[in-house]
PDB file of C-alpha atoms in Angstrom:
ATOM      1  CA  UNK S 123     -26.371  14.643  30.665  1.00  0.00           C
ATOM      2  CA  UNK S 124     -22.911  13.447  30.368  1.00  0.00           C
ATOM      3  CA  UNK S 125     -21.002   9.951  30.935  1.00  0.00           C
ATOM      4  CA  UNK S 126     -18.653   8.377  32.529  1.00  0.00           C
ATOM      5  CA  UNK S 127     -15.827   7.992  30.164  1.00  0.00           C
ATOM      6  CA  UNK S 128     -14.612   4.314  30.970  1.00  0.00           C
ATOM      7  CA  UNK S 129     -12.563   4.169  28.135  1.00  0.00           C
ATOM      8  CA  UNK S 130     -10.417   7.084  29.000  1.00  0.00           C
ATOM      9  CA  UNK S 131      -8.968   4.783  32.022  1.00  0.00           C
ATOM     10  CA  UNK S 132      -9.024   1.337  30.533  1.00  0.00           C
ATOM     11  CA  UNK S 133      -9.336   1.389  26.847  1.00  0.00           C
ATOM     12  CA  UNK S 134      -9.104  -2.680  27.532  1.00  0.00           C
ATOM     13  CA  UNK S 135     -12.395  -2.432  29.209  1.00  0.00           C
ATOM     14  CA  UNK S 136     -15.024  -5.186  27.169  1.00  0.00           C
ATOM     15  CA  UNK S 137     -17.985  -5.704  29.386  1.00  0.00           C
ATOM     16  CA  UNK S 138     -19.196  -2.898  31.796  1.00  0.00           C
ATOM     17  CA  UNK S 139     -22.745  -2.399  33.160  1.00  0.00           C
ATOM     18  CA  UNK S 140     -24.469   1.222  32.728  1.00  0.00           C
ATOM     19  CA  UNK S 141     -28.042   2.542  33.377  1.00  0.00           C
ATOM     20  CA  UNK S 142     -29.853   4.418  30.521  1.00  0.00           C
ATOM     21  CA  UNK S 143     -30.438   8.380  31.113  1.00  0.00           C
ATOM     22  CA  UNK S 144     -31.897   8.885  27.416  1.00  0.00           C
ATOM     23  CA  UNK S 145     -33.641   7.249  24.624  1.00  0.00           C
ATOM     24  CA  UNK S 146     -34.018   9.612  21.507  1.00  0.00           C
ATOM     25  CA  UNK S 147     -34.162   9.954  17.679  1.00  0.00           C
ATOM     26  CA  UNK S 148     -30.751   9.570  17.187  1.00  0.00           C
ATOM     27  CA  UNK S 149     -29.930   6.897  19.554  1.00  0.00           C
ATOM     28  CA  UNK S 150     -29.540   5.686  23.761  1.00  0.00           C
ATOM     29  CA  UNK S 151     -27.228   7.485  25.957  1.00  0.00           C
ATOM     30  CA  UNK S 152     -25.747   5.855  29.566  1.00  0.00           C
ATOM     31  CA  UNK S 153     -24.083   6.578  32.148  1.00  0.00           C
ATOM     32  CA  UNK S 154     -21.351   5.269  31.796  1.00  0.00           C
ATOM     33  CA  UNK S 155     -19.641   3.768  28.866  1.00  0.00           C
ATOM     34  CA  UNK S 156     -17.061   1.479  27.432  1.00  0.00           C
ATOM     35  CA  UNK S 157     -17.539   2.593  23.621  1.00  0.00           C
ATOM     36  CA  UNK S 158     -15.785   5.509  21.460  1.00  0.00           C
ATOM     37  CA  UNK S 159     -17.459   8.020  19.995  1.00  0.00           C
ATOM     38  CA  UNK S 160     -16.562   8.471  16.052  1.00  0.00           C
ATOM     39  CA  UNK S 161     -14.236  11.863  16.929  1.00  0.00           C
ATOM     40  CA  UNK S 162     -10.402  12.074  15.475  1.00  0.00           C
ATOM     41  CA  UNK S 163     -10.582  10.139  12.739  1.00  0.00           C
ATOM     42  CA  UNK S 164     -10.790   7.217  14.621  1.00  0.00           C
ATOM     43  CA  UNK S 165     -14.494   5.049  14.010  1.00  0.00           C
ATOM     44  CA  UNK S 166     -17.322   5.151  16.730  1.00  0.00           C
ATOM     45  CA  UNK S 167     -17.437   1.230  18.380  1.00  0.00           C
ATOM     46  CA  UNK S 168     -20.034  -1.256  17.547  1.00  0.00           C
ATOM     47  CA  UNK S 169     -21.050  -4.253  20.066  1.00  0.00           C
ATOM     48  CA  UNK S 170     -24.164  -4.330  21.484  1.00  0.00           C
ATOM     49  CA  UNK S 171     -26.374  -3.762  24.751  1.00  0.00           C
ATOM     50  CA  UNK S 172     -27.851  -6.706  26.919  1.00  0.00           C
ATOM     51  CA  UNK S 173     -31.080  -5.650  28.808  1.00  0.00           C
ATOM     52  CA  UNK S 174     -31.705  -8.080  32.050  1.00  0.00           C
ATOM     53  CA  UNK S 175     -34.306 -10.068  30.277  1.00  0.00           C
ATOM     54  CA  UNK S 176     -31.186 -11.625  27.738  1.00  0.00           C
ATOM     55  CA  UNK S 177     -32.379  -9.633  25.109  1.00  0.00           C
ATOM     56  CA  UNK S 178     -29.877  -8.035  22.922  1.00  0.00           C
ATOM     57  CA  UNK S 179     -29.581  -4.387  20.790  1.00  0.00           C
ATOM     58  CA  UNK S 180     -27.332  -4.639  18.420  1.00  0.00           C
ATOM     59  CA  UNK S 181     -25.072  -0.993  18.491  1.00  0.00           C
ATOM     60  CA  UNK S 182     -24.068   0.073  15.295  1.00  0.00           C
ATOM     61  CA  UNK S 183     -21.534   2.902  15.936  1.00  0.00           C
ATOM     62  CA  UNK S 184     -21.424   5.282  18.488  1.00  0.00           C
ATOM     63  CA  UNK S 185     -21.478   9.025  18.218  1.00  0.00           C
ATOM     64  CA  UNK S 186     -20.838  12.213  20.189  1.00  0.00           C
ATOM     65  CA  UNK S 187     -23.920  13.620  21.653  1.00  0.00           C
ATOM     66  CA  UNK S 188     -24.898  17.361  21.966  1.00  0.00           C
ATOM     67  CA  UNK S 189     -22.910  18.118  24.969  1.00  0.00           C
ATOM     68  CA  UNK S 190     -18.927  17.776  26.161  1.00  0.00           C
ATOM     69  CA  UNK S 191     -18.588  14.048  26.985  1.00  0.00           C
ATOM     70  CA  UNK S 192     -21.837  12.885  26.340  1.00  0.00           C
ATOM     71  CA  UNK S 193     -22.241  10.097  23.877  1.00  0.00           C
ATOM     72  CA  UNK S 194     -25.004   8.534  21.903  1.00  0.00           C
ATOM     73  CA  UNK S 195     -24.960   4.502  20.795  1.00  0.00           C
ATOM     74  CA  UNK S 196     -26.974   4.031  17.382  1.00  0.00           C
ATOM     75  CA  UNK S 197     -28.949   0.974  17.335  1.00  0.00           C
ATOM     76  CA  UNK S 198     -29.320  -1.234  14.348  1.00  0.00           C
ATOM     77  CA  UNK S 199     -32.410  -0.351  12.510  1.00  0.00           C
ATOM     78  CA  UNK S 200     -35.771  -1.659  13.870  1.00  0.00           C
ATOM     79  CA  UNK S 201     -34.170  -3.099  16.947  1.00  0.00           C
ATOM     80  CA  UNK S 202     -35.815  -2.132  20.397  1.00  0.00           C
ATOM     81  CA  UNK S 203     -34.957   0.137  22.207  1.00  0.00           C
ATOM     82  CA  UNK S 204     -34.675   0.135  25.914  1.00  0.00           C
ATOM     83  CA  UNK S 205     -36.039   2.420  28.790  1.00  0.00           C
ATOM     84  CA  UNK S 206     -34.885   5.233  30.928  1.00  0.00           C
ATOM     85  CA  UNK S 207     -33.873   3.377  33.618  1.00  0.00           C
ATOM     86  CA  UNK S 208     -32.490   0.183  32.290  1.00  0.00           C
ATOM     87  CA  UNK S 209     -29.658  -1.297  33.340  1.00  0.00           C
ATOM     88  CA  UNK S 210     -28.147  -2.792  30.818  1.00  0.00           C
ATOM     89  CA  UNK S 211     -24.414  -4.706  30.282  1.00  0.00           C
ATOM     90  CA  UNK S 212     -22.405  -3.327  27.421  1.00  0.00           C
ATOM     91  CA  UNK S 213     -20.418  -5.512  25.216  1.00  0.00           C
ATOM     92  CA  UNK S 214     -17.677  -4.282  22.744  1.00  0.00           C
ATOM     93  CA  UNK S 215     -17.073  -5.645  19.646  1.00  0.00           C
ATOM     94  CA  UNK S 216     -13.492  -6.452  20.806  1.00  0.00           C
ATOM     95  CA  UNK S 217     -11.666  -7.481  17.819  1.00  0.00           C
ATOM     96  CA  UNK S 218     -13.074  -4.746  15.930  1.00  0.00           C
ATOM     97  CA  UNK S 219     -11.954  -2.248  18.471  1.00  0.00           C
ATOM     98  CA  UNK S 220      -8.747  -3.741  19.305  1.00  0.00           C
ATOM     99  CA  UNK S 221      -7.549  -3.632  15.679  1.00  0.00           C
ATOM    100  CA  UNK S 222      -8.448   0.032  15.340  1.00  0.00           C
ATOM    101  CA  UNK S 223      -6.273   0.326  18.493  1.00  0.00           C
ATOM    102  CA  UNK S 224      -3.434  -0.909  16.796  1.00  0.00           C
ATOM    103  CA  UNK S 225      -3.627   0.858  13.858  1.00  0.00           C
ATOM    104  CA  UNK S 226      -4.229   3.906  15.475  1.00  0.00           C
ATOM    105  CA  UNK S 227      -1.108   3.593  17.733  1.00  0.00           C
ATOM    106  CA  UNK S 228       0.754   2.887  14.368  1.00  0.00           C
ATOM    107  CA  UNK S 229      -0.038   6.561  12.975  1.00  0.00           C
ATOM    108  CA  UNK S 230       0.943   7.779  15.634  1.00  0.00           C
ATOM    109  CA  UNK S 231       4.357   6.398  15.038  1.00  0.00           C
ATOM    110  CA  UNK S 232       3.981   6.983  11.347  1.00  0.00           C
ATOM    111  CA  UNK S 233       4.161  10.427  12.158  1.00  0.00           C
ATOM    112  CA  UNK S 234       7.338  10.423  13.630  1.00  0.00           C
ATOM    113  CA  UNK S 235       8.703   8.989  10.672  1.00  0.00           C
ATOM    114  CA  UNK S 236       7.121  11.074   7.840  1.00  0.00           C
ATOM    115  CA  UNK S 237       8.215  14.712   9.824  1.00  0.00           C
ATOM    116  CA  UNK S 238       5.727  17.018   8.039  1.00  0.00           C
ATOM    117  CA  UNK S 239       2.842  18.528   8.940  1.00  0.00           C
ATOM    118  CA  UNK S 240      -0.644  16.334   9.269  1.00  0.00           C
ATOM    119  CA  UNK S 241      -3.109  17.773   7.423  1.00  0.00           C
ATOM    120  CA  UNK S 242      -5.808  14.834   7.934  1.00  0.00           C
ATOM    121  CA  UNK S 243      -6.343  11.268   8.493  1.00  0.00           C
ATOM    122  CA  UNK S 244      -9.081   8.350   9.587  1.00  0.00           C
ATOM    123  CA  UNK S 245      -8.571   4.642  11.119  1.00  0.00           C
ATOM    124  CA  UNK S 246     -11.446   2.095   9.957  1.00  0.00           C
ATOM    125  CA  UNK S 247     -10.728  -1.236  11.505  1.00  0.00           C
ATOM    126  CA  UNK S 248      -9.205  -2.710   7.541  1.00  0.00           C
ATOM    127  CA  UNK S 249      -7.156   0.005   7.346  1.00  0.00           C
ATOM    128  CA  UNK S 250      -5.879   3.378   8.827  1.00  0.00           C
ATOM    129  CA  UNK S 251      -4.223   6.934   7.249  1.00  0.00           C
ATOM    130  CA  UNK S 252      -2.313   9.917   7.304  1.00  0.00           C
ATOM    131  CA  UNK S 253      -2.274  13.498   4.855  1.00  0.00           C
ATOM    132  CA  UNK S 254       0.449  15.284   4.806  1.00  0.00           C
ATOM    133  CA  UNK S 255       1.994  18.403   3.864  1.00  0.00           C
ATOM    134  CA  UNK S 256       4.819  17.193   2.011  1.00  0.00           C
ATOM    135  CA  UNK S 257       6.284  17.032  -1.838  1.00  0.00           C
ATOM    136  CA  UNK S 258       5.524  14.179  -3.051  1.00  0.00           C
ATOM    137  CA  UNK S 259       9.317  12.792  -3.993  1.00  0.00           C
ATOM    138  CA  UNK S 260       9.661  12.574  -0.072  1.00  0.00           C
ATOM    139  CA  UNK S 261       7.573   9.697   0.698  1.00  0.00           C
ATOM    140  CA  UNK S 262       8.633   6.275  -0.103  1.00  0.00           C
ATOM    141  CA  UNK S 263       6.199   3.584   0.952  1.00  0.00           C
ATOM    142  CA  UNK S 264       9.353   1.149   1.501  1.00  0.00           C
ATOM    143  CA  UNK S 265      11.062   3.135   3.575  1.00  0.00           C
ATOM    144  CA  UNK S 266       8.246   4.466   6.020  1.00  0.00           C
ATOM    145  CA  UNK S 267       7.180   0.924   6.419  1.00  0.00           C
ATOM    146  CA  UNK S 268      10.846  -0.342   7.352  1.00  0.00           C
ATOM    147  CA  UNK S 269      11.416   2.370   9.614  1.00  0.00           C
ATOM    148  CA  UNK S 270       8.204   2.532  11.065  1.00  0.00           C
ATOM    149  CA  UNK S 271       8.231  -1.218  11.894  1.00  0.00           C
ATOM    150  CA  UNK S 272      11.742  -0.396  13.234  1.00  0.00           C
ATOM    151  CA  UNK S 273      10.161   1.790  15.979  1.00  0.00           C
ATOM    152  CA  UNK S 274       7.339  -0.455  16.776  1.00  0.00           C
ATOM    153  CA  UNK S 275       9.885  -3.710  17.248  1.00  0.00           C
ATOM    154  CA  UNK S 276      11.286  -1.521  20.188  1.00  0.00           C
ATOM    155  CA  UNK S 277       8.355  -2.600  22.142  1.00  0.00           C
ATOM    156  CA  UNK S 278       7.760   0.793  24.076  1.00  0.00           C
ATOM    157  CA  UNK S 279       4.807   1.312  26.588  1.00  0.00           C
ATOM    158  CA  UNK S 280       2.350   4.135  26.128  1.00  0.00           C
ATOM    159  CA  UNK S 281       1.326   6.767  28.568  1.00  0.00           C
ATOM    160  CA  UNK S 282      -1.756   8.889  29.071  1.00  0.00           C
ATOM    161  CA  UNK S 283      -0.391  12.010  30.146  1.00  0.00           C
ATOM    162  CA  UNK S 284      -2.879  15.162  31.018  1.00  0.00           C
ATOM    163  CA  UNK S 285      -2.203  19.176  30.668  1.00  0.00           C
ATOM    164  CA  UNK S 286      -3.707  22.417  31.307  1.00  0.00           C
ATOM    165  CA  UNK S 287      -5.341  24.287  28.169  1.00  0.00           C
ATOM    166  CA  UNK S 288      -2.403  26.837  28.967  1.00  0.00           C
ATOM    167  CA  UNK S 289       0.339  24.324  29.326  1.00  0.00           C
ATOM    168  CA  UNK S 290      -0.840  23.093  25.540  1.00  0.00           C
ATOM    169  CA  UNK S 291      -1.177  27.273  24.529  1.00  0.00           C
ATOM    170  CA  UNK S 292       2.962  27.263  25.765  1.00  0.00           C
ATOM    171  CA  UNK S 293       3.912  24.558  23.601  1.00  0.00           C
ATOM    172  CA  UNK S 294       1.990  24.178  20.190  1.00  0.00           C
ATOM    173  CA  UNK S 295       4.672  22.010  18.194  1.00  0.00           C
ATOM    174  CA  UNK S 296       2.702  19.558  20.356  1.00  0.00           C
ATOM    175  CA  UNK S 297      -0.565  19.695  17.761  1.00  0.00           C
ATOM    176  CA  UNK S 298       0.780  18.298  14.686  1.00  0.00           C
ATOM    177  CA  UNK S 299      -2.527  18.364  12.858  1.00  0.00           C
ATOM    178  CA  UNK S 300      -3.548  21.320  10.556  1.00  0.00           C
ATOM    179  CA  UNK S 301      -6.860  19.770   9.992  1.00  0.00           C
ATOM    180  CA  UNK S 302      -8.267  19.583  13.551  1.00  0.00           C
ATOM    181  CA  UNK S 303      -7.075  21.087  16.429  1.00  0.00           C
ATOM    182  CA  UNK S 304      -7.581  19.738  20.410  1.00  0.00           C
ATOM    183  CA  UNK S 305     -10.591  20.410  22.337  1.00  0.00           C
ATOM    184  CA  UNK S 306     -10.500  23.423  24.495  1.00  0.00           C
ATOM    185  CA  UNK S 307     -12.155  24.147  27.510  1.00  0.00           C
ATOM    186  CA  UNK S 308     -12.354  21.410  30.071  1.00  0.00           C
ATOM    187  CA  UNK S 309      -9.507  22.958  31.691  1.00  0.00           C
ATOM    188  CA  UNK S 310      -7.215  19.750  30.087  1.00  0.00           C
ATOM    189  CA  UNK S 311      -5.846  18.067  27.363  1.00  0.00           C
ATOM    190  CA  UNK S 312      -4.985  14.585  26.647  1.00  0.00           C
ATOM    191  CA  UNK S 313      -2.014  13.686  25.108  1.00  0.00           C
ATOM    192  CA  UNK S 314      -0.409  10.258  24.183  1.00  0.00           C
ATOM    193  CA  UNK S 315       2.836   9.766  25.102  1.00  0.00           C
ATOM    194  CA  UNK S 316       5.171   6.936  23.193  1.00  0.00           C
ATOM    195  CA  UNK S 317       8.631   7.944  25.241  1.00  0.00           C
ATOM    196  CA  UNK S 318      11.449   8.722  23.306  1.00  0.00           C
ATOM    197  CA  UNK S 319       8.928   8.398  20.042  1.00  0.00           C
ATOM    198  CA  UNK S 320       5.950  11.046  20.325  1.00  0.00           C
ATOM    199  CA  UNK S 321       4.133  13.300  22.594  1.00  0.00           C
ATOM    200  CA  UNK S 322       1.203  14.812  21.124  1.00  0.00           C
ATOM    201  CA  UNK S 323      -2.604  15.321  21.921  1.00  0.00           C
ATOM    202  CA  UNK S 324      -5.201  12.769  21.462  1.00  0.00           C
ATOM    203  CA  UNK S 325      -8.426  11.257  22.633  1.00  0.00           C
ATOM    204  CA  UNK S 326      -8.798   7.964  20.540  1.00  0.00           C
ATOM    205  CA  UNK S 327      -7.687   4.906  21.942  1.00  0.00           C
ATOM    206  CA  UNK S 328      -4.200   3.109  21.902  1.00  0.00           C
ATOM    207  CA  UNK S 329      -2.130  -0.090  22.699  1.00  0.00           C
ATOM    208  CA  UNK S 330      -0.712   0.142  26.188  1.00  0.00           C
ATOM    209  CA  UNK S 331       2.688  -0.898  24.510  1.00  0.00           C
ATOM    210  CA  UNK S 332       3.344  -0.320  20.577  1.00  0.00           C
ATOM    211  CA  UNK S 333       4.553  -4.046  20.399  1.00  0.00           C
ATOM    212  CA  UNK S 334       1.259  -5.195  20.026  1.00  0.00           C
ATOM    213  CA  UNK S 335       0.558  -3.452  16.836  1.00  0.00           C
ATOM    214  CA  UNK S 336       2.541  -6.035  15.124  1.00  0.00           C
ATOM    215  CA  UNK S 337       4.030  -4.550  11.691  1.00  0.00           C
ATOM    216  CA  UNK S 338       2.256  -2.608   9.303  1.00  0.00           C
ATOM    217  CA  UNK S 339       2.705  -2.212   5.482  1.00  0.00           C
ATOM    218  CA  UNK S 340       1.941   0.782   4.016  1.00  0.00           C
ATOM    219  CA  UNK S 341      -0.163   0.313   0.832  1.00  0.00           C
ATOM    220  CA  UNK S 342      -0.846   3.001  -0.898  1.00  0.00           C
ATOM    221  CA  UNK S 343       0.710   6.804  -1.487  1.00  0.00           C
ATOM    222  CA  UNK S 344      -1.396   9.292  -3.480  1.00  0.00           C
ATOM    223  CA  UNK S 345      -1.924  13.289  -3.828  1.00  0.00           C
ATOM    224  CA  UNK S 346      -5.376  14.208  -2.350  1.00  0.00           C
ATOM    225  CA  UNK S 347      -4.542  17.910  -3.417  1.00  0.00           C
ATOM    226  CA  UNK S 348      -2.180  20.795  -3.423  1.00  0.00           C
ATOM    227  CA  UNK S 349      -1.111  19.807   0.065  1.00  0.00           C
ATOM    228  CA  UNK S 350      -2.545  16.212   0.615  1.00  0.00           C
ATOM    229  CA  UNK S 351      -0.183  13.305   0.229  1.00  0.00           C
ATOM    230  CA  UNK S 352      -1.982  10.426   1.349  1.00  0.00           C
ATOM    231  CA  UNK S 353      -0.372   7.444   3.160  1.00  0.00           C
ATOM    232  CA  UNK S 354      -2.523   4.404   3.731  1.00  0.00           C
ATOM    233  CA  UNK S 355      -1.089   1.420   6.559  1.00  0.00           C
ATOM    234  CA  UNK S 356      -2.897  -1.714   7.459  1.00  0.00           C
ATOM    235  CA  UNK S 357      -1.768  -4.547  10.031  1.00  0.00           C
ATOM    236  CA  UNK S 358       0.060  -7.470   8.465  1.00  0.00           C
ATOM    237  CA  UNK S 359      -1.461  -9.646  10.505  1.00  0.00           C
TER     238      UNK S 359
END
């Protein structure tokens, strides 16, 4: 059974109330839900579930389930669990989440500055990065930062913007990652659109404008491999 995807709407959304289809090995699936599913590089949300008696289960991430758009929520271990049936109120772990919206909406300008081919990446909530397929003598940890931080003082707002699986087939210098490719089938794709900065497909969640990512300092550069250069960002504040 699948959700609905609250997040894809309002990825500001905190508190929401849901009713709980499953309870299984791996976790509780409902019918609706605020939290993101580990998927992208981007980590699954923590928080935790309120049942109506005030008790509360602790989520420790959050995972894709076995079907499109279905989503499981790991509890902590030994916490209850509750029934089919439950309503329950969902609470995000905000500041965790928000900061993994920030960082993630910094790759994404990263990789207008470092123009090569993504071959990887992840965003934890400490810190966030990109691989790409680039020599090595091209990436300068100064510069990306300055320039990158150049973009994000512009203070542009972010759109959600949706195409057809064929629209996406037309144009595929949209999909700049070697590493994973968009989901297929659905009949759309989302992309994330940062006018006049990027345009490319993605289901994670983002800063409605990239002012609120602040400035970010890049860290660390390193070869992960015959075509992995590693760039690591966090916030600086």
């Amino acid at each position: 059974m699948t959700t609905e995807l609250l997040f894809r709407d309002d990825a500001y959304l905190k508190t929401a109330a849901a009713h709980v289809i499953a309870v299984h090995d791996r976790g509780i699936e409902l019918d609706r839900r605020i939290f993101y599913p580990q998927g992208g590089g981007q980590a699954g949300d923590t928080g935790v579930l309120v049942r109506e008696n005030g008790e509360r289960i602790a989520i420790a991430d959050t995972r894709k389930g076995d079907t499109m758009d279905s989503v499981v929520h790991l509890p902590a271990p030994e916490t209850t669990r509750p029934a089919v049936g439950e309503t329950v109120a969902l609470e995000i772990d905000w500041e965790r989440r928000y900061r993994l919206m920030r960082l993630h909406t910094a790759l994404h300008v990263m990789s207008c500055v470092v123009v090569a081919p993504v071959t990887g990446g992840n965003i934890a909530p400490d810190k966030a990065r990109l691989d790409f397929d680039i020599d090595m003598s091209l990436l300068d940890a100064e510069k990306i930062a300055r320039e990158t931080n150049q973009m994000i003082a512009r203070g542009v707002a972010t759109e959600t913007v949706w195409i057809t699986d064929e629209e996406l087939d037309a144009r595929p210098e949209l999909v700049k990652t070697m590493s994973v490719q968009p989901p297929r089938g659905a009949g759309r794709v989302r992309l994330l659109k940062i006018p006049g900065i990027d345009l490319q497909p993605c289901g994670g969640t983002h800063v409605k404008n990239i002012a609120e990512i602040g400035a970010i300092r890049v860290i660390k550069i390193r070869s992960e491999g015959k075509r992995n250069r590693r760039v690591e960002i966090v916030l600086a504040q």
